[in-house]
Amino acid sequence: MKELKNLIIMGPPGAGKGTQSEKIVEELNIPHISTGDMFREAMIQGTELGKMAQQYINEGKLVPDDVTIALVKERLSRPDCANGYLLDGFPRTLYQADALDELLKEINRPVDKVLNIDVDKEALINRISGRRVCPKCGNSYHISYKKPHKDGICDACEGVLIQRKDDTPESLKVRLDAYENQTKPLINYYQSKNLLASIDGLQDIEKVFSDILLVLKGDAR
Ligand code: ADP
Ligand code: ADP
Ligand code: ZN
């Protein structure tokens, strides 16, 4: 079986995309390209991009397509993507998906597989409200389901964990609407290209990961 290393992971906010991405990129040795992480980094650094994105993100709205696409274009053109990539949180609109097709033609690495993490709404609310993230490296934790070894401290880099500003009930409502209206149509888009693999995201973290490995390598652990 051909190695699948040109990957997209999608799913509603809180589905577990970031959590699984950490494990996938370690296993496959490919860069993790998370537009959400990139925006958050820009916000911390206070760049123009960060300031612009902040107003949208805190309200739960999507950042405009042209800005987001430019960011991904620059990232995909770097040499570390020559061996594959994992896109997390991009594309989120049909317009972004079409633009991505063009970008990937340019670097000659068309998508091999789109992993769609399936989770119901009730679980999402639970996961988002208990999520804690590391602002330094982007890793995510949960107060019940994925506790760090040391309370409030990132296992990977010892950063102090925080709650994301957009992980509030108000913002989550807007984000779920954005997902339903703008992102969910991508499921059919990739299904019709025969690229979609749906994964039951309600299982525990390790079982979700072994199902993903089954799709990518044909070997479950
Ligand atoms: P989640 O973990 O909830 O899925 P992300 O960390 O992927 O969220 O993204 C956080 C926020 O960053 C989004 O709510 C949105 O405002 C912005 N964002 C991230 N990726 C995109 C994108 N591809 N297009 C537009 N906005 C984006
Ligand atoms: P996304 O990137 O899709 O928004 P995250 O990976 O940040 O989602 O996960 C959201 C929250 O749910 C985090 O607190 C994470 O620790 C937790 N989580 C992720 N996957 C699972 C799972 N399979 N079971 C229980 N909790 C999970
Ligand atoms: Zn960290």
mmCIF file of C-alpha atoms and ligand atoms in Angstrom:
data_model
loop_
_atom_site.group_PDB
_atom_site.id
_atom_site.type_symbol
_atom_site.label_atom_id
_atom_site.label_comp_id
_atom_site.label_asym_id
_atom_site.label_seq_id
_atom_site.Cartn_x
_atom_site.Cartn_y
_atom_site.Cartn_z
ATOM 1 C CA MET A 1 0.000 0.000 0.000
ATOM 2 C CA LYS A 2 1.263 3.463 -0.926
ATOM 3 C CA GLU A 3 2.236 5.547 2.085
ATOM 4 C CA LEU A 4 -0.391 8.198 2.706
ATOM 5 C CA LYS A 5 1.387 11.364 3.836
ATOM 6 C CA ASN A 6 -0.570 14.212 2.230
ATOM 7 C CA LEU A 7 -3.343 14.566 4.741
ATOM 8 C CA ILE A 8 -6.220 16.702 5.945
ATOM 9 C CA ILE A 9 -7.938 16.230 9.296
ATOM 10 C CA MET A 10 -11.388 17.768 9.698
ATOM 11 C CA GLY A 11 -14.282 17.762 12.143
ATOM 12 C CA PRO A 12 -16.284 20.195 14.291
ATOM 13 C CA PRO A 13 -14.613 22.360 16.971
ATOM 14 C CA GLY A 14 -13.534 20.126 19.853
ATOM 15 C CA ALA A 15 -13.699 16.877 17.858
ATOM 16 C CA GLY A 16 -10.098 16.008 18.705
ATOM 17 C CA LYS A 17 -8.298 17.186 15.549
ATOM 18 C CA GLY A 18 -5.402 18.761 17.427
ATOM 19 C CA THR A 19 -5.055 15.820 19.812
ATOM 20 C CA GLN A 20 -4.885 13.285 16.988
ATOM 21 C CA SER A 21 -2.658 15.563 14.897
ATOM 22 C CA GLU A 22 0.029 15.537 17.614
ATOM 23 C CA LYS A 23 0.115 11.740 17.371
ATOM 24 C CA ILE A 24 -0.112 11.481 13.586
ATOM 25 C CA VAL A 25 2.766 13.872 12.862
ATOM 26 C CA GLU A 26 4.971 12.065 15.336
ATOM 27 C CA GLU A 27 4.179 8.731 13.710
ATOM 28 C CA LEU A 28 4.617 9.920 10.106
ATOM 29 C CA ASN A 29 7.237 12.597 10.631
ATOM 30 C CA ILE A 30 5.389 15.293 8.685
ATOM 31 C CA PRO A 31 4.675 18.924 9.636
ATOM 32 C CA HIS A 32 1.463 19.772 11.505
ATOM 33 C CA ILE A 33 -0.130 22.742 9.786
ATOM 34 C CA SER A 34 -2.865 24.118 12.032
ATOM 35 C CA THR A 35 -4.311 27.431 10.915
ATOM 36 C CA GLY A 36 -5.815 27.895 14.385
ATOM 37 C CA ASP A 37 -2.365 27.480 15.999
ATOM 38 C CA MET A 38 -0.813 29.833 13.444
ATOM 39 C CA PHE A 39 -3.417 32.520 14.154
ATOM 40 C CA ARG A 40 -2.991 32.108 17.909
ATOM 41 C CA GLU A 41 0.780 32.445 17.571
ATOM 42 C CA ALA A 42 0.336 35.630 15.534
ATOM 43 C CA MET A 43 -2.027 36.972 18.217
ATOM 44 C CA ILE A 44 0.503 36.314 20.982
ATOM 45 C CA GLN A 45 3.224 38.017 18.954
ATOM 46 C CA GLY A 46 0.917 40.935 18.210
ATOM 47 C CA THR A 47 1.607 40.995 14.457
ATOM 48 C CA GLU A 48 -0.719 42.734 12.003
ATOM 49 C CA LEU A 49 -2.128 39.345 11.049
ATOM 50 C CA GLY A 50 -2.719 38.537 14.716
ATOM 51 C CA LYS A 51 -4.509 41.795 15.397
ATOM 52 C CA MET A 52 -6.710 41.346 12.368
ATOM 53 C CA ALA A 53 -7.567 37.716 13.140
ATOM 54 C CA GLN A 54 -8.238 38.339 16.824
ATOM 55 C CA GLN A 55 -11.586 40.068 16.413
ATOM 56 C CA TYR A 56 -12.963 37.212 14.316
ATOM 57 C CA ILE A 57 -11.545 34.424 16.437
ATOM 58 C CA ASN A 58 -12.721 35.718 19.800
ATOM 59 C CA GLU A 59 -16.275 35.973 18.465
ATOM 60 C CA GLY A 60 -16.064 32.494 16.967
ATOM 61 C CA LYS A 61 -16.293 33.704 13.373
ATOM 62 C CA LEU A 62 -14.101 32.459 10.545
ATOM 63 C CA VAL A 63 -11.165 34.625 9.508
ATOM 64 C CA PRO A 64 -11.668 35.843 5.875
ATOM 65 C CA ASP A 65 -10.699 33.338 3.178
ATOM 66 C CA ASP A 66 -8.083 35.434 1.359
ATOM 67 C CA VAL A 67 -6.043 36.010 4.537
ATOM 68 C CA THR A 68 -6.231 32.365 5.555
ATOM 69 C CA ILE A 69 -5.329 31.067 2.112
ATOM 70 C CA ALA A 70 -2.296 33.365 1.882
ATOM 71 C CA LEU A 71 -1.085 32.035 5.243
ATOM 72 C CA VAL A 72 -1.382 28.407 4.125
ATOM 73 C CA LYS A 73 0.203 29.131 0.748
ATOM 74 C CA GLU A 74 3.296 30.495 2.432
ATOM 75 C CA ARG A 75 3.462 27.560 4.855
ATOM 76 C CA LEU A 76 3.036 24.870 2.200
ATOM 77 C CA SER A 77 5.805 26.363 0.103
ATOM 78 C CA ARG A 78 8.405 25.658 2.814
ATOM 79 C CA PRO A 79 10.798 22.765 2.215
ATOM 80 C CA ASP A 80 9.588 20.632 5.132
ATOM 81 C CA CYS A 81 6.336 19.969 3.246
ATOM 82 C CA ALA A 82 8.214 18.138 0.488
ATOM 83 C CA ASN A 83 7.741 14.873 2.399
ATOM 84 C CA GLY A 84 4.040 15.382 3.168
ATOM 85 C CA TYR A 85 1.850 17.486 5.471
ATOM 86 C CA LEU A 86 -1.078 17.294 7.856
ATOM 87 C CA LEU A 87 -3.524 20.165 7.452
ATOM 88 C CA ASP A 88 -5.640 20.696 10.592
ATOM 89 C CA GLY A 89 -8.503 23.190 10.527
ATOM 90 C CA PHE A 90 -7.959 24.043 6.869
ATOM 91 C CA PRO A 91 -9.832 24.077 4.542
ATOM 92 C CA ARG A 92 -12.980 25.239 6.339
ATOM 93 C CA THR A 93 -14.956 26.591 3.366
ATOM 94 C CA LEU A 94 -15.540 25.347 -0.184
ATOM 95 C CA TYR A 95 -13.681 28.386 -1.456
ATOM 96 C CA GLN A 96 -10.631 27.404 0.639
ATOM 97 C CA ALA A 97 -10.884 23.826 -0.623
ATOM 98 C CA ASP A 98 -10.761 24.958 -4.255
ATOM 99 C CA ALA A 99 -7.835 27.266 -3.521
ATOM 100 C CA LEU A 100 -6.046 24.423 -1.745
ATOM 101 C CA ASP A 101 -6.398 22.188 -4.807
ATOM 102 C CA GLU A 102 -4.533 24.822 -6.804
ATOM 103 C CA LEU A 103 -1.811 25.264 -4.160
ATOM 104 C CA LEU A 104 -1.236 21.524 -3.980
ATOM 105 C CA LYS A 105 -0.929 21.268 -7.747
ATOM 106 C CA GLU A 106 1.837 23.858 -7.549
ATOM 107 C CA ILE A 107 3.839 21.787 -5.053
ATOM 108 C CA ASN A 108 2.854 18.541 -6.744
ATOM 109 C CA ARG A 109 1.475 16.905 -3.605
ATOM 110 C CA PRO A 110 -2.261 16.276 -4.069
ATOM 111 C CA VAL A 111 -4.272 15.125 -1.037
ATOM 112 C CA ASP A 112 -4.119 11.378 -0.317
ATOM 113 C CA LYS A 113 -6.713 11.197 2.448
ATOM 114 C CA VAL A 114 -9.162 13.354 4.401
ATOM 115 C CA LEU A 115 -9.775 12.108 7.949
ATOM 116 C CA ASN A 116 -13.180 13.213 9.173
ATOM 117 C CA ILE A 117 -13.538 12.969 12.961
ATOM 118 C CA ASP A 118 -17.185 12.339 13.777
ATOM 119 C CA VAL A 119 -18.442 13.524 17.198
ATOM 120 C CA ASP A 120 -21.918 14.506 18.398
ATOM 121 C CA LYS A 121 -22.777 17.934 19.761
ATOM 122 C CA GLU A 122 -23.119 16.944 23.405
ATOM 123 C CA ALA A 123 -19.592 15.543 23.519
ATOM 124 C CA LEU A 124 -18.248 18.679 21.829
ATOM 125 C CA ILE A 125 -19.635 20.938 24.533
ATOM 126 C CA ASN A 126 -18.056 18.713 27.188
ATOM 127 C CA ARG A 127 -14.712 18.638 25.446
ATOM 128 C CA ILE A 128 -14.551 22.353 24.715
ATOM 129 C CA SER A 129 -15.533 23.424 28.223
ATOM 130 C CA GLY A 130 -12.795 21.241 29.783
ATOM 131 C CA ARG A 131 -10.102 21.994 27.214
ATOM 132 C CA ARG A 132 -6.832 23.568 28.354
ATOM 133 C CA VAL A 133 -4.121 24.452 25.857
ATOM 134 C CA CYS A 134 -0.428 25.247 25.874
ATOM 135 C CA PRO A 135 0.136 28.707 24.356
ATOM 136 C CA LYS A 136 3.796 27.836 23.702
ATOM 137 C CA CYS A 137 3.473 24.633 21.645
ATOM 138 C CA GLY A 138 -0.261 24.347 20.933
ATOM 139 C CA ASN A 139 -0.759 20.952 22.610
ATOM 140 C CA SER A 140 -4.181 20.460 24.119
ATOM 141 C CA TYR A 141 -5.287 18.810 27.340
ATOM 142 C CA HIS A 142 -8.568 18.175 29.140
ATOM 143 C CA ILE A 143 -9.394 18.560 32.822
ATOM 144 C CA SER A 144 -10.911 15.034 32.889
ATOM 145 C CA TYR A 145 -9.983 13.161 29.700
ATOM 146 C CA LYS A 146 -6.376 14.159 29.148
ATOM 147 C CA LYS A 147 -4.712 15.489 32.264
ATOM 148 C CA PRO A 148 -1.129 16.715 32.092
ATOM 149 C CA HIS A 149 1.350 14.938 34.376
ATOM 150 C CA LYS A 150 1.841 18.135 36.371
ATOM 151 C CA ASP A 151 -1.306 20.145 37.117
ATOM 152 C CA GLY A 152 -1.624 23.091 34.731
ATOM 153 C CA ILE A 153 1.743 22.474 33.031
ATOM 154 C CA CYS A 154 2.376 21.241 29.475
ATOM 155 C CA ASP A 155 4.020 17.780 29.334
ATOM 156 C CA ALA A 156 5.836 18.637 26.114
ATOM 157 C CA CYS A 157 7.364 22.033 26.870
ATOM 158 C CA GLU A 158 6.436 23.004 30.458
ATOM 159 C CA GLY A 159 4.332 25.945 29.240
ATOM 160 C CA VAL A 160 1.580 27.150 31.599
ATOM 161 C CA LEU A 161 -1.779 25.854 30.342
ATOM 162 C CA ILE A 162 -4.599 28.303 29.669
ATOM 163 C CA GLN A 163 -8.219 28.213 28.592
ATOM 164 C CA ARG A 164 -8.756 29.558 25.075
ATOM 165 C CA LYS A 165 -10.659 32.846 24.952
ATOM 166 C CA ASP A 166 -12.985 31.434 22.303
ATOM 167 C CA ASP A 167 -13.840 28.335 24.360
ATOM 168 C CA THR A 168 -16.901 30.010 25.871
ATOM 169 C CA PRO A 169 -20.511 28.838 25.396
ATOM 170 C CA GLU A 170 -21.349 31.995 23.357
ATOM 171 C CA SER A 171 -18.426 31.655 21.007
ATOM 172 C CA LEU A 172 -18.907 27.897 20.679
ATOM 173 C CA LYS A 173 -22.467 28.473 19.446
ATOM 174 C CA VAL A 174 -21.180 30.707 16.648
ATOM 175 C CA ARG A 175 -18.400 28.229 15.823
ATOM 176 C CA LEU A 176 -20.817 25.312 15.610
ATOM 177 C CA ASP A 177 -23.020 27.352 13.251
ATOM 178 C CA ALA A 178 -19.997 28.203 11.115
ATOM 179 C CA TYR A 179 -19.110 24.518 11.045
ATOM 180 C CA GLU A 180 -22.638 23.454 10.010
ATOM 181 C CA ASN A 181 -23.049 26.095 7.326
ATOM 182 C CA GLN A 182 -19.560 26.529 5.912
ATOM 183 C CA THR A 183 -17.401 23.518 6.754
ATOM 184 C CA LYS A 184 -19.743 20.521 6.755
ATOM 185 C CA PRO A 185 -20.323 20.746 2.964
ATOM 186 C CA LEU A 186 -16.659 19.719 2.598
ATOM 187 C CA ILE A 187 -17.613 16.199 3.686
ATOM 188 C CA ASN A 188 -19.533 15.704 0.431
ATOM 189 C CA TYR A 189 -16.855 17.564 -1.503
ATOM 190 C CA TYR A 190 -14.130 15.114 -0.452
ATOM 191 C CA GLN A 191 -16.455 12.120 -0.515
ATOM 192 C CA SER A 192 -17.170 12.788 -4.173
ATOM 193 C CA LYS A 193 -13.423 12.826 -4.821
ATOM 194 C CA ASN A 194 -13.158 9.471 -3.046
ATOM 195 C CA LEU A 195 -10.773 10.863 -0.427
ATOM 196 C CA LEU A 196 -12.894 10.768 2.712
ATOM 197 C CA ALA A 197 -12.428 8.400 5.659
ATOM 198 C CA SER A 198 -14.797 8.916 8.595
ATOM 199 C CA ILE A 199 -13.560 8.003 12.062
ATOM 200 C CA ASP A 200 -15.712 7.473 15.169
ATOM 201 C CA GLY A 201 -14.392 10.299 17.373
ATOM 202 C CA LEU A 202 -16.503 9.358 20.409
ATOM 203 C CA GLN A 203 -14.069 6.598 21.361
ATOM 204 C CA ASP A 204 -11.156 7.210 23.703
ATOM 205 C CA ILE A 205 -8.072 9.001 22.372
ATOM 206 C CA GLU A 206 -5.983 5.856 21.802
ATOM 207 C CA LYS A 207 -8.776 3.990 19.997
ATOM 208 C CA VAL A 208 -9.433 6.948 17.697
ATOM 209 C CA PHE A 209 -5.723 6.981 16.887
ATOM 210 C CA SER A 210 -5.571 3.259 16.132
ATOM 211 C CA ASP A 211 -8.551 3.636 13.779
ATOM 212 C CA ILE A 212 -6.674 6.448 12.031
ATOM 213 C CA LEU A 213 -3.568 4.264 11.676
ATOM 214 C CA LEU A 214 -5.746 1.552 10.207
ATOM 215 C CA VAL A 215 -6.852 3.979 7.503
ATOM 216 C CA LEU A 216 -3.342 5.316 6.864
ATOM 217 C CA LYS A 217 -1.279 2.159 7.087
ATOM 218 C CA GLY A 218 -3.656 -0.741 7.278
ATOM 219 C CA ASP A 219 -2.235 -1.689 10.696
ATOM 220 C CA ALA A 220 -4.208 -1.195 13.898
ATOM 221 C CA ARG A 221 -2.417 -1.111 17.229
HETATM 222 P P1 ADP B 1 -11.191 24.391 16.784
HETATM 223 O O1 ADP B 1 -10.179 23.770 17.678
HETATM 224 O O2 ADP B 1 -12.357 24.941 17.510
HETATM 225 O O3 ADP B 1 -11.610 23.547 15.634
HETATM 226 P P2 ADP B 1 -9.128 26.071 15.528
HETATM 227 O O4 ADP B 1 -8.056 26.127 16.531
HETATM 228 O O5 ADP B 1 -8.916 25.192 14.343
HETATM 229 O O6 ADP B 1 -10.516 25.715 16.219
HETATM 230 O O7 ADP B 1 -9.462 27.526 15.022
HETATM 231 C C1 ADP B 1 -9.752 28.577 15.935
HETATM 232 C C2 ADP B 1 -10.319 29.760 15.187
HETATM 233 O O8 ADP B 1 -9.357 30.230 14.218
HETATM 234 C C3 ADP B 1 -11.576 29.465 14.372
HETATM 235 O O9 ADP B 1 -12.749 29.545 15.155
HETATM 236 C C4 ADP B 1 -11.498 30.583 13.322
HETATM 237 O O10 ADP B 1 -11.885 31.829 13.877
HETATM 238 C C5 ADP B 1 -10.002 30.660 13.031
HETATM 239 N N1 ADP B 1 -9.645 29.745 11.933
HETATM 240 C C6 ADP B 1 -8.853 28.645 12.019
HETATM 241 N N2 ADP B 1 -8.735 28.035 10.820
HETATM 242 C C7 ADP B 1 -9.466 28.784 9.940
HETATM 243 C C8 ADP B 1 -9.764 28.677 8.563
HETATM 244 N N3 ADP B 1 -9.291 27.655 7.813
HETATM 245 N N4 ADP B 1 -10.554 29.639 8.003
HETATM 246 C C9 ADP B 1 -11.032 30.649 8.721
HETATM 247 N N5 ADP B 1 -10.812 30.803 10.041
HETATM 248 C C10 ADP B 1 -10.033 29.878 10.657
HETATM 249 P P1 ADP B 2 -10.029 20.218 18.048
HETATM 250 O O1 ADP B 2 -8.606 20.442 17.636
HETATM 251 O O2 ADP B 2 -10.788 19.353 17.078
HETATM 252 O O3 ADP B 2 -10.772 21.469 18.371
HETATM 253 P P2 ADP B 2 -8.867 19.072 20.505
HETATM 254 O O4 ADP B 2 -7.927 18.045 19.994
HETATM 255 O O5 ADP B 2 -8.311 20.324 21.046
HETATM 256 O O6 ADP B 2 -10.009 19.363 19.391
HETATM 257 O O7 ADP B 2 -9.776 18.347 21.611
HETATM 258 C C1 ADP B 2 -10.774 19.075 22.313
HETATM 259 C C2 ADP B 2 -10.762 18.650 23.780
HETATM 260 O O8 ADP B 2 -11.231 17.299 23.906
HETATM 261 C C3 ADP B 2 -9.387 18.666 24.421
HETATM 262 O O9 ADP B 2 -9.544 19.072 25.751
HETATM 263 C C4 ADP B 2 -8.919 17.215 24.317
HETATM 264 O O10 ADP B 2 -8.014 16.871 25.365
HETATM 265 C C5 ADP B 2 -10.225 16.444 24.442
HETATM 266 N N1 ADP B 2 -10.268 15.213 23.629
HETATM 267 C C6 ADP B 2 -9.747 15.019 22.390
HETATM 268 N N2 ADP B 2 -10.022 13.771 21.931
HETATM 269 C C7 ADP B 2 -10.747 13.161 22.907
HETATM 270 C C8 ADP B 2 -11.344 11.845 23.043
HETATM 271 N N3 ADP B 2 -11.249 10.921 22.066
HETATM 272 N N4 ADP B 2 -12.016 11.598 24.177
HETATM 273 C C9 ADP B 2 -12.122 12.520 25.170
HETATM 274 N N5 ADP B 2 -11.595 13.765 25.104
HETATM 275 C C10 ADP B 2 -10.906 14.092 23.987
HETATM 276 ZN ZN ZN B 3 3.591 23.008 25.395
#
